[in-house]
Amino acid sequence: MNTYLRIPIVALTVLAACECSAQVYRCEHGGKISYSDQPCEAGAKSTQKTYLPSPASGTLDLQVVVTYYAVTGQDYQSLLNSMNVNGPRGFHGLASWKIRKGFTTTKTKDGCQIATLHLAVTGEILMPRWEDKSTASADLQQRWARYYDALKLHEDGHIQHGRELAILIRGRLMSLGTLPCERLPEIVEAEYQRVYSNLKSRDKEYDVRTNHGATQGARF
């Protein structure tokens, strides 16, 4: 039976303020009107406006928790088998992160802008805990220590991507400036999804590039 322990490792709150302006394009094509931060498509009637800076303030909360699953073994093969059987999703370690966002808005004479922004990043790393390590050979303990450190380094890389994502999202959303009120929620979500998609792709590429940590020394 596995024993799971949850240990908080990092808790950090970052405060930021931004006074940023935004270029907004009003595009009319075929009787339909849309707004964008990109120039209108060819053939569309375009009206460009620079909105006043937005004095948005934002907070970014980061928290990382390490969770352990139990493994046992007094020799290399039995310890490896224990990690293979009890590890998450066929891996010996696993990192994941989630981001929650919330914001308030305020009205101006030109439209609406973000007044406050809050992002909360929760990262979780699942790692093996060798229960009967103290009675194993010194050679096996050294091998474990090298492997564990390399595996943890790899999983920390995934968590770093979550931190970077939150910082990028915060910067992008706080720089939106004043926008048409009816479009603000839609634009916020579109910007969030754009940055999120890019970072998720980077997360997958990281596993491919490192062969899930093998090139970083995570070979047991």
PDB file of N, CA and C in Angstrom, residues 60-156:
ATOM      1  N   LEU A  60       0.439  37.680  -7.869  1.00  0.00           N
ATOM      2  CA  LEU A  60       0.767  36.359  -8.401  1.00  0.00           C
ATOM      3  C   LEU A  60       1.178  35.471  -7.232  1.00  0.00           C
ATOM      4  N   ASP A  61       0.373  34.461  -6.935  1.00  0.00           N
ATOM      5  CA  ASP A  61       0.656  33.529  -5.851  1.00  0.00           C
ATOM      6  C   ASP A  61       1.220  32.235  -6.430  1.00  0.00           C
ATOM      7  N   LEU A  62       2.364  31.808  -5.919  1.00  0.00           N
ATOM      8  CA  LEU A  62       3.006  30.572  -6.361  1.00  0.00           C
ATOM      9  C   LEU A  62       3.117  29.616  -5.182  1.00  0.00           C
ATOM     10  N   GLN A  63       2.687  28.381  -5.377  1.00  0.00           N
ATOM     11  CA  GLN A  63       2.808  27.384  -4.335  1.00  0.00           C
ATOM     12  C   GLN A  63       3.155  26.045  -4.957  1.00  0.00           C
ATOM     13  N   VAL A  64       4.160  25.385  -4.400  1.00  0.00           N
ATOM     14  CA  VAL A  64       4.598  24.075  -4.894  1.00  0.00           C
ATOM     15  C   VAL A  64       4.515  23.076  -3.754  1.00  0.00           C
ATOM     16  N   VAL A  65       3.924  21.935  -4.031  1.00  0.00           N
ATOM     17  CA  VAL A  65       3.781  20.872  -3.045  1.00  0.00           C
ATOM     18  C   VAL A  65       4.436  19.612  -3.599  1.00  0.00           C
ATOM     19  N   VAL A  66       5.234  18.938  -2.777  1.00  0.00           N
ATOM     20  CA  VAL A  66       5.833  17.665  -3.161  1.00  0.00           C
ATOM     21  C   VAL A  66       5.079  16.543  -2.464  1.00  0.00           C
ATOM     22  N   THR A  67       4.614  15.582  -3.252  1.00  0.00           N
ATOM     23  CA  THR A  67       3.893  14.429  -2.748  1.00  0.00           C
ATOM     24  C   THR A  67       4.740  13.183  -2.998  1.00  0.00           C
ATOM     25  N   TYR A  68       4.739  12.261  -2.044  1.00  0.00           N
ATOM     26  CA  TYR A  68       5.578  11.066  -2.152  1.00  0.00           C
ATOM     27  C   TYR A  68       4.734   9.798  -2.207  1.00  0.00           C
ATOM     28  N   TYR A  69       5.199   8.839  -2.996  1.00  0.00           N
ATOM     29  CA  TYR A  69       4.628   7.492  -2.968  1.00  0.00           C
ATOM     30  C   TYR A  69       5.729   6.535  -2.504  1.00  0.00           C
ATOM     31  N   ALA A  70       5.334   5.483  -1.792  1.00  0.00           N
ATOM     32  CA  ALA A  70       6.290   4.586  -1.151  1.00  0.00           C
ATOM     33  C   ALA A  70       6.801   3.525  -2.122  1.00  0.00           C
ATOM     34  N   VAL A  71       8.108   3.272  -2.066  1.00  0.00           N
ATOM     35  CA  VAL A  71       8.730   2.168  -2.800  1.00  0.00           C
ATOM     36  C   VAL A  71       9.648   1.417  -1.841  1.00  0.00           C
ATOM     37  N   THR A  72       9.888   0.146  -2.147  1.00  0.00           N
ATOM     38  CA  THR A  72      10.755  -0.688  -1.312  1.00  0.00           C
ATOM     39  C   THR A  72      11.648  -1.541  -2.194  1.00  0.00           C
ATOM     40  N   GLY A  73      12.723  -2.056  -1.602  1.00  0.00           N
ATOM     41  CA  GLY A  73      13.626  -2.950  -2.325  1.00  0.00           C
ATOM     42  C   GLY A  73      15.003  -2.925  -1.719  1.00  0.00           C
ATOM     43  N   GLN A  74      15.618  -4.111  -1.637  1.00  0.00           N
ATOM     44  CA  GLN A  74      16.957  -4.225  -1.073  1.00  0.00           C
ATOM     45  C   GLN A  74      18.010  -4.488  -2.138  1.00  0.00           C
ATOM     46  N   ASP A  75      17.586  -4.552  -3.388  1.00  0.00           N
ATOM     47  CA  ASP A  75      18.518  -4.682  -4.490  1.00  0.00           C
ATOM     48  C   ASP A  75      17.996  -3.860  -5.658  1.00  0.00           C
ATOM     49  N   TYR A  76      18.860  -3.671  -6.652  1.00  0.00           N
ATOM     50  CA  TYR A  76      18.529  -2.791  -7.776  1.00  0.00           C
ATOM     51  C   TYR A  76      17.227  -3.194  -8.453  1.00  0.00           C
ATOM     52  N   GLN A  77      17.083  -4.464  -8.800  1.00  0.00           N
ATOM     53  CA  GLN A  77      15.928  -4.900  -9.582  1.00  0.00           C
ATOM     54  C   GLN A  77      14.627  -4.778  -8.810  1.00  0.00           C
ATOM     55  N   SER A  78      14.641  -5.142  -7.528  1.00  0.00           N
ATOM     56  CA  SER A  78      13.404  -5.062  -6.754  1.00  0.00           C
ATOM     57  C   SER A  78      12.992  -3.597  -6.530  1.00  0.00           C
ATOM     58  N   LEU A  79      13.971  -2.717  -6.353  1.00  0.00           N
ATOM     59  CA  LEU A  79      13.659  -1.302  -6.183  1.00  0.00           C
ATOM     60  C   LEU A  79      13.124  -0.701  -7.472  1.00  0.00           C
ATOM     61  N   LEU A  80      13.733  -1.066  -8.592  1.00  0.00           N
ATOM     62  CA  LEU A  80      13.249  -0.601  -9.890  1.00  0.00           C
ATOM     63  C   LEU A  80      11.834  -1.104 -10.153  1.00  0.00           C
ATOM     64  N   ASN A  81      11.578  -2.370  -9.857  1.00  0.00           N
ATOM     65  CA  ASN A  81      10.233  -2.925 -10.053  1.00  0.00           C
ATOM     66  C   ASN A  81       9.203  -2.201  -9.199  1.00  0.00           C
ATOM     67  N   SER A  82       9.594  -1.832  -7.979  1.00  0.00           N
ATOM     68  CA  SER A  82       8.669  -1.125  -7.097  1.00  0.00           C
ATOM     69  C   SER A  82       8.304   0.239  -7.665  1.00  0.00           C
ATOM     70  N   MET A  83       9.278   0.944  -8.232  1.00  0.00           N
ATOM     71  CA  MET A  83       8.975   2.233  -8.851  1.00  0.00           C
ATOM     72  C   MET A  83       8.123   2.060 -10.102  1.00  0.00           C
ATOM     73  N   ASN A  84       8.411   1.020 -10.872  1.00  0.00           N
ATOM     74  CA  ASN A  84       7.629   0.772 -12.088  1.00  0.00           C
ATOM     75  C   ASN A  84       6.167   0.474 -11.771  1.00  0.00           C
ATOM     76  N   VAL A  85       5.938  -0.266 -10.694  1.00  0.00           N
ATOM     77  CA  VAL A  85       4.578  -0.669 -10.331  1.00  0.00           C
ATOM     78  C   VAL A  85       3.817   0.478  -9.664  1.00  0.00           C
ATOM     79  N   ASN A  86       4.483   1.194  -8.773  1.00  0.00           N
ATOM     80  CA  ASN A  86       3.798   2.198  -7.960  1.00  0.00           C
ATOM     81  C   ASN A  86       3.882   3.623  -8.501  1.00  0.00           C
ATOM     82  N   GLY A  87       4.746   3.853  -9.474  1.00  0.00           N
ATOM     83  CA  GLY A  87       4.918   5.204 -10.010  1.00  0.00           C
ATOM     84  C   GLY A  87       3.704   5.689 -10.776  1.00  0.00           C
ATOM     85  N   PRO A  88       3.569   6.989 -10.955  1.00  0.00           N
ATOM     86  CA  PRO A  88       2.403   7.578 -11.621  1.00  0.00           C
ATOM     87  C   PRO A  88       2.458   7.446 -13.142  1.00  0.00           C
ATOM     88  N   ARG A  89       1.421   6.895 -13.719  1.00  0.00           N
ATOM     89  CA  ARG A  89       1.242   6.861 -15.180  1.00  0.00           C
ATOM     90  C   ARG A  89       2.432   6.246 -15.907  1.00  0.00           C
ATOM     91  N   GLY A  90       3.069   5.253 -15.290  1.00  0.00           N
ATOM     92  CA  GLY A  90       4.193   4.600 -15.938  1.00  0.00           C
ATOM     93  C   GLY A  90       5.513   5.324 -15.778  1.00  0.00           C
ATOM     94  N   PHE A  91       5.538   6.412 -14.995  1.00  0.00           N
ATOM     95  CA  PHE A  91       6.759   7.168 -14.753  1.00  0.00           C
ATOM     96  C   PHE A  91       7.159   7.043 -13.289  1.00  0.00           C
ATOM     97  N   HIS A  92       8.384   7.408 -13.001  1.00  0.00           N
ATOM     98  CA  HIS A  92       8.859   7.378 -11.618  1.00  0.00           C
ATOM     99  C   HIS A  92       8.605   8.693 -10.897  1.00  0.00           C
ATOM    100  N   GLY A  93       8.405   9.761 -11.643  1.00  0.00           N
ATOM    101  CA  GLY A  93       8.084  11.067 -11.078  1.00  0.00           C
ATOM    102  C   GLY A  93       7.104  11.777 -11.990  1.00  0.00           C
ATOM    103  N   LEU A  94       6.384  12.724 -11.440  1.00  0.00           N
ATOM    104  CA  LEU A  94       5.395  13.445 -12.248  1.00  0.00           C
ATOM    105  C   LEU A  94       5.200  14.841 -11.675  1.00  0.00           C
ATOM    106  N   ALA A  95       5.169  15.827 -12.562  1.00  0.00           N
ATOM    107  CA  ALA A  95       4.918  17.210 -12.148  1.00  0.00           C
ATOM    108  C   ALA A  95       3.708  17.750 -12.900  1.00  0.00           C
ATOM    109  N   SER A  96       2.908  18.529 -12.221  1.00  0.00           N
ATOM    110  CA  SER A  96       1.749  19.164 -12.856  1.00  0.00           C
ATOM    111  C   SER A  96       1.542  20.535 -12.226  1.00  0.00           C
ATOM    112  N   TRP A  97       0.891  21.406 -12.955  1.00  0.00           N
ATOM    113  CA  TRP A  97       0.589  22.720 -12.420  1.00  0.00           C
ATOM    114  C   TRP A  97      -0.751  23.202 -12.960  1.00  0.00           C
ATOM    115  N   LYS A  98      -1.404  23.995 -12.143  1.00  0.00           N
ATOM    116  CA  LYS A  98      -2.688  24.585 -12.500  1.00  0.00           C
ATOM    117  C   LYS A  98      -2.638  26.080 -12.220  1.00  0.00           C
ATOM    118  N   ILE A  99      -3.355  26.827 -13.026  1.00  0.00           N
ATOM    119  CA  ILE A  99      -3.404  28.277 -12.855  1.00  0.00           C
ATOM    120  C   ILE A  99      -4.861  28.721 -12.766  1.00  0.00           C
ATOM    121  N   ARG A 100      -5.163  29.485 -11.746  1.00  0.00           N
ATOM    122  CA  ARG A 100      -6.487  30.091 -11.612  1.00  0.00           C
ATOM    123  C   ARG A 100      -6.332  31.600 -11.752  1.00  0.00           C
ATOM    124  N   LYS A 101      -7.243  32.199 -12.462  1.00  0.00           N
ATOM    125  CA  LYS A 101      -7.157  33.645 -12.683  1.00  0.00           C
ATOM    126  C   LYS A 101      -8.458  34.315 -12.292  1.00  0.00           C
ATOM    127  N   GLY A 102      -8.347  35.555 -11.869  1.00  0.00           N
ATOM    128  CA  GLY A 102      -9.510  36.362 -11.562  1.00  0.00           C
ATOM    129  C   GLY A 102      -9.155  37.825 -11.727  1.00  0.00           C
ATOM    130  N   PHE A 103     -10.101  38.629 -12.141  1.00  0.00           N
ATOM    131  CA  PHE A 103      -9.823  40.046 -12.333  1.00  0.00           C
ATOM    132  C   PHE A 103     -11.086  40.866 -12.114  1.00  0.00           C
ATOM    133  N   THR A 104     -10.863  42.118 -11.792  1.00  0.00           N
ATOM    134  CA  THR A 104     -11.958  43.074 -11.711  1.00  0.00           C
ATOM    135  C   THR A 104     -11.726  44.146 -12.770  1.00  0.00           C
ATOM    136  N   THR A 105     -12.798  44.827 -13.152  1.00  0.00           N
ATOM    137  CA  THR A 105     -12.700  45.855 -14.193  1.00  0.00           C
ATOM    138  C   THR A 105     -13.251  47.177 -13.682  1.00  0.00           C
ATOM    139  N   THR A 106     -12.867  48.208 -14.368  1.00  0.00           N
ATOM    140  CA  THR A 106     -13.399  49.535 -14.074  1.00  0.00           C
ATOM    141  C   THR A 106     -13.715  50.231 -15.388  1.00  0.00           C
ATOM    142  N   LYS A 107     -14.727  51.085 -15.384  1.00  0.00           N
ATOM    143  CA  LYS A 107     -15.140  51.794 -16.593  1.00  0.00           C
ATOM    144  C   LYS A 107     -14.439  53.142 -16.691  1.00  0.00           C
ATOM    145  N   THR A 108     -14.110  53.500 -17.928  1.00  0.00           N
ATOM    146  CA  THR A 108     -13.568  54.814 -18.233  1.00  0.00           C
ATOM    147  C   THR A 108     -14.430  55.437 -19.320  1.00  0.00           C
ATOM    148  N   LYS A 109     -14.103  56.650 -19.712  1.00  0.00           N
ATOM    149  CA  LYS A 109     -14.890  57.288 -20.765  1.00  0.00           C
ATOM    150  C   LYS A 109     -14.699  56.612 -22.114  1.00  0.00           C
ATOM    151  N   ASP A 110     -13.593  55.856 -22.267  1.00  0.00           N
ATOM    152  CA  ASP A 110     -13.307  55.191 -23.536  1.00  0.00           C
ATOM    153  C   ASP A 110     -13.715  53.719 -23.560  1.00  0.00           C
ATOM    154  N   GLY A 111     -14.034  53.147 -22.412  1.00  0.00           N
ATOM    155  CA  GLY A 111     -14.377  51.724 -22.384  1.00  0.00           C
ATOM    156  C   GLY A 111     -14.158  51.154 -21.000  1.00  0.00           C
ATOM    157  N   CYS A 112     -13.543  49.972 -20.959  1.00  0.00           N
ATOM    158  CA  CYS A 112     -13.275  49.302 -19.689  1.00  0.00           C
ATOM    159  C   CYS A 112     -11.826  48.834 -19.649  1.00  0.00           C
ATOM    160  N   GLN A 113     -11.314  48.692 -18.444  1.00  0.00           N
ATOM    161  CA  GLN A 113      -9.948  48.221 -18.283  1.00  0.00           C
ATOM    162  C   GLN A 113      -9.868  47.332 -17.046  1.00  0.00           C
ATOM    163  N   ILE A 114      -8.850  46.489 -17.017  1.00  0.00           N
ATOM    164  CA  ILE A 114      -8.616  45.655 -15.843  1.00  0.00           C
ATOM    165  C   ILE A 114      -8.123  46.538 -14.703  1.00  0.00           C
ATOM    166  N   ALA A 115      -8.769  46.421 -13.561  1.00  0.00           N
ATOM    167  CA  ALA A 115      -8.365  47.202 -12.382  1.00  0.00           C
ATOM    168  C   ALA A 115      -7.430  46.390 -11.499  1.00  0.00           C
ATOM    169  N   THR A 116      -7.821  45.153 -11.220  1.00  0.00           N
ATOM    170  CA  THR A 116      -6.976  44.265 -10.412  1.00  0.00           C
ATOM    171  C   THR A 116      -6.959  42.890 -11.068  1.00  0.00           C
ATOM    172  N   LEU A 117      -5.833  42.224 -10.931  1.00  0.00           N
ATOM    173  CA  LEU A 117      -5.660  40.893 -11.512  1.00  0.00           C
ATOM    174  C   LEU A 117      -5.014  39.984 -10.476  1.00  0.00           C
ATOM    175  N   HIS A 118      -5.548  38.786 -10.324  1.00  0.00           N
ATOM    176  CA  HIS A 118      -4.979  37.815  -9.382  1.00  0.00           C
ATOM    177  C   HIS A 118      -4.776  36.487 -10.101  1.00  0.00           C
ATOM    178  N   LEU A 119      -3.552  35.971 -10.028  1.00  0.00           N
ATOM    179  CA  LEU A 119      -3.224  34.668 -10.601  1.00  0.00           C
ATOM    180  C   LEU A 119      -2.678  33.781  -9.491  1.00  0.00           C
ATOM    181  N   ALA A 120      -3.170  32.562  -9.416  1.00  0.00           N
ATOM    182  CA  ALA A 120      -2.701  31.599  -8.417  1.00  0.00           C
ATOM    183  C   ALA A 120      -2.182  30.361  -9.146  1.00  0.00           C
ATOM    184  N   VAL A 121      -0.913  30.055  -8.933  1.00  0.00           N
ATOM    185  CA  VAL A 121      -0.284  28.894  -9.554  1.00  0.00           C
ATOM    186  C   VAL A 121      -0.041  27.840  -8.479  1.00  0.00           C
ATOM    187  N   THR A 122      -0.570  26.650  -8.709  1.00  0.00           N
ATOM    188  CA  THR A 122      -0.348  25.535  -7.798  1.00  0.00           C
ATOM    189  C   THR A 122       0.393  24.440  -8.550  1.00  0.00           C
ATOM    190  N   GLY A 123       1.596  24.139  -8.092  1.00  0.00           N
ATOM    191  CA  GLY A 123       2.382  23.069  -8.708  1.00  0.00           C
ATOM    192  C   GLY A 123       2.468  21.886  -7.770  1.00  0.00           C
ATOM    193  N   GLU A 124       2.458  20.690  -8.341  1.00  0.00           N
ATOM    194  CA  GLU A 124       2.577  19.477  -7.527  1.00  0.00           C
ATOM    195  C   GLU A 124       3.571  18.529  -8.182  1.00  0.00           C
ATOM    196  N   ILE A 125       4.495  18.035  -7.389  1.00  0.00           N
ATOM    197  CA  ILE A 125       5.493  17.069  -7.854  1.00  0.00           C
ATOM    198  C   ILE A 125       5.298  15.773  -7.081  1.00  0.00           C
ATOM    199  N   LEU A 126       5.154  14.678  -7.792  1.00  0.00           N
ATOM    200  CA  LEU A 126       5.023  13.358  -7.175  1.00  0.00           C
ATOM    201  C   LEU A 126       6.344  12.614  -7.339  1.00  0.00           C
ATOM    202  N   MET A 127       6.956  12.240  -6.211  1.00  0.00           N
ATOM    203  CA  MET A 127       8.272  11.615  -6.201  1.00  0.00           C
ATOM    204  C   MET A 127       8.257  10.333  -5.374  1.00  0.00           C
ATOM    205  N   PRO A 128       9.183   9.397  -5.649  1.00  0.00           N
ATOM    206  CA  PRO A 128       9.256   8.167  -4.856  1.00  0.00           C
ATOM    207  C   PRO A 128       9.956   8.396  -3.522  1.00  0.00           C
ATOM    208  N   ARG A 129       9.504   7.699  -2.498  1.00  0.00           N
ATOM    209  CA  ARG A 129      10.188   7.698  -1.206  1.00  0.00           C
ATOM    210  C   ARG A 129      10.593   6.253  -0.898  1.00  0.00           C
ATOM    211  N   TRP A 130      11.873   6.025  -0.782  1.00  0.00           N
ATOM    212  CA  TRP A 130      12.420   4.683  -0.547  1.00  0.00           C
ATOM    213  C   TRP A 130      12.298   4.376   0.945  1.00  0.00           C
ATOM    214  N   GLU A 131      11.370   3.477   1.278  1.00  0.00           N
ATOM    215  CA  GLU A 131      11.028   3.231   2.669  1.00  0.00           C
ATOM    216  C   GLU A 131      12.106   2.472   3.443  1.00  0.00           C
ATOM    217  N   ASP A 132      12.748   1.491   2.816  1.00  0.00           N
ATOM    218  CA  ASP A 132      13.721   0.663   3.538  1.00  0.00           C
ATOM    219  C   ASP A 132      15.157   0.936   3.078  1.00  0.00           C
ATOM    220  N   LYS A 133      15.432   2.200   2.776  1.00  0.00           N
ATOM    221  CA  LYS A 133      16.752   2.581   2.266  1.00  0.00           C
ATOM    222  C   LYS A 133      17.868   2.306   3.266  1.00  0.00           C
ATOM    223  N   SER A 134      17.593   2.497   4.552  1.00  0.00           N
ATOM    224  CA  SER A 134      18.656   2.437   5.559  1.00  0.00           C
ATOM    225  C   SER A 134      19.322   1.063   5.669  1.00  0.00           C
ATOM    226  N   THR A 135      18.623   0.011   5.239  1.00  0.00           N
ATOM    227  CA  THR A 135      19.181  -1.339   5.347  1.00  0.00           C
ATOM    228  C   THR A 135      19.762  -1.838   4.030  1.00  0.00           C
ATOM    229  N   ALA A 136      19.765  -0.994   2.994  1.00  0.00           N
ATOM    230  CA  ALA A 136      20.304  -1.397   1.692  1.00  0.00           C
ATOM    231  C   ALA A 136      21.798  -1.110   1.636  1.00  0.00           C
ATOM    232  N   SER A 137      22.454  -1.628   0.610  1.00  0.00           N
ATOM    233  CA  SER A 137      23.894  -1.447   0.463  1.00  0.00           C
ATOM    234  C   SER A 137      24.229   0.014   0.175  1.00  0.00           C
ATOM    235  N   ALA A 138      25.451   0.403   0.505  1.00  0.00           N
ATOM    236  CA  ALA A 138      25.903   1.772   0.270  1.00  0.00           C
ATOM    237  C   ALA A 138      25.902   2.105  -1.219  1.00  0.00           C
ATOM    238  N   ASP A 139      26.292   1.137  -2.060  1.00  0.00           N
ATOM    239  CA  ASP A 139      26.320   1.367  -3.507  1.00  0.00           C
ATOM    240  C   ASP A 139      24.924   1.675  -4.045  1.00  0.00           C
ATOM    241  N   LEU A 140      23.935   0.904  -3.573  1.00  0.00           N
ATOM    242  CA  LEU A 140      22.571   1.133  -4.038  1.00  0.00           C
ATOM    243  C   LEU A 140      22.044   2.475  -3.529  1.00  0.00           C
ATOM    244  N   GLN A 141      22.382   2.853  -2.322  1.00  0.00           N
ATOM    245  CA  GLN A 141      21.961   4.144  -1.790  1.00  0.00           C
ATOM    246  C   GLN A 141      22.561   5.302  -2.590  1.00  0.00           C
ATOM    247  N   GLN A 142      23.810   5.176  -2.998  1.00  0.00           N
ATOM    248  CA  GLN A 142      24.442   6.216  -3.808  1.00  0.00           C
ATOM    249  C   GLN A 142      23.789   6.307  -5.186  1.00  0.00           C
ATOM    250  N   ARG A 143      23.488   5.142  -5.729  1.00  0.00           N
ATOM    251  CA  ARG A 143      22.831   5.128  -7.039  1.00  0.00           C
ATOM    252  C   ARG A 143      21.460   5.791  -6.943  1.00  0.00           C
ATOM    253  N   TRP A 144      20.731   5.500  -5.889  1.00  0.00           N
ATOM    254  CA  TRP A 144      19.426   6.115  -5.653  1.00  0.00           C
ATOM    255  C   TRP A 144      19.547   7.628  -5.518  1.00  0.00           C
ATOM    256  N   ALA A 145      20.514   8.078  -4.742  1.00  0.00           N
ATOM    257  CA  ALA A 145      20.676   9.515  -4.511  1.00  0.00           C
ATOM    258  C   ALA A 145      20.927  10.257  -5.816  1.00  0.00           C
ATOM    259  N   ARG A 146      21.775   9.711  -6.680  1.00  0.00           N
ATOM    260  CA  ARG A 146      22.052  10.357  -7.968  1.00  0.00           C
ATOM    261  C   ARG A 146      20.792  10.399  -8.831  1.00  0.00           C
ATOM    262  N   TYR A 147      20.070   9.284  -8.848  1.00  0.00           N
ATOM    263  CA  TYR A 147      18.868   9.204  -9.668  1.00  0.00           C
ATOM    264  C   TYR A 147      17.777  10.146  -9.151  1.00  0.00           C
ATOM    265  N   TYR A 148      17.585  10.148  -7.847  1.00  0.00           N
ATOM    266  CA  TYR A 148      16.543  10.976  -7.246  1.00  0.00           C
ATOM    267  C   TYR A 148      16.807  12.459  -7.541  1.00  0.00           C
ATOM    268  N   ASP A 149      18.043  12.895  -7.354  1.00  0.00           N
ATOM    269  CA  ASP A 149      18.372  14.301  -7.593  1.00  0.00           C
ATOM    270  C   ASP A 149      18.125  14.698  -9.046  1.00  0.00           C
ATOM    271  N   ALA A 150      18.494  13.820  -9.980  1.00  0.00           N
ATOM    272  CA  ALA A 150      18.292  14.113 -11.403  1.00  0.00           C
ATOM    273  C   ALA A 150      16.810  14.112 -11.753  1.00  0.00           C
ATOM    274  N   LEU A 151      16.055  13.172 -11.171  1.00  0.00           N
ATOM    275  CA  LEU A 151      14.616  13.112 -11.416  1.00  0.00           C
ATOM    276  C   LEU A 151      13.922  14.357 -10.877  1.00  0.00           C
ATOM    277  N   LYS A 152      14.324  14.783  -9.687  1.00  0.00           N
ATOM    278  CA  LYS A 152      13.728  15.993  -9.095  1.00  0.00           C
ATOM    279  C   LYS A 152      14.074  17.228  -9.928  1.00  0.00           C
ATOM    280  N   LEU A 153      15.289  17.285 -10.446  1.00  0.00           N
ATOM    281  CA  LEU A 153      15.691  18.395 -11.311  1.00  0.00           C
ATOM    282  C   LEU A 153      14.797  18.478 -12.541  1.00  0.00           C
ATOM    283  N   HIS A 154      14.501  17.320 -13.129  1.00  0.00           N
ATOM    284  CA  HIS A 154      13.643  17.294 -14.308  1.00  0.00           C
ATOM    285  C   HIS A 154      12.229  17.775 -13.981  1.00  0.00           C
ATOM    286  N   GLU A 155      11.668  17.283 -12.891  1.00  0.00           N
ATOM    287  CA  GLU A 155      10.308  17.687 -12.523  1.00  0.00           C
ATOM    288  C   GLU A 155      10.244  19.160 -12.148  1.00  0.00           C
ATOM    289  N   ASP A 156      11.315  19.670 -11.532  1.00  0.00           N
ATOM    290  CA  ASP A 156      11.362  21.110 -11.230  1.00  0.00           C
ATOM    291  C   ASP A 156      11.282  21.941 -12.508  1.00  0.00           C
TER     292      ASP A 156
END
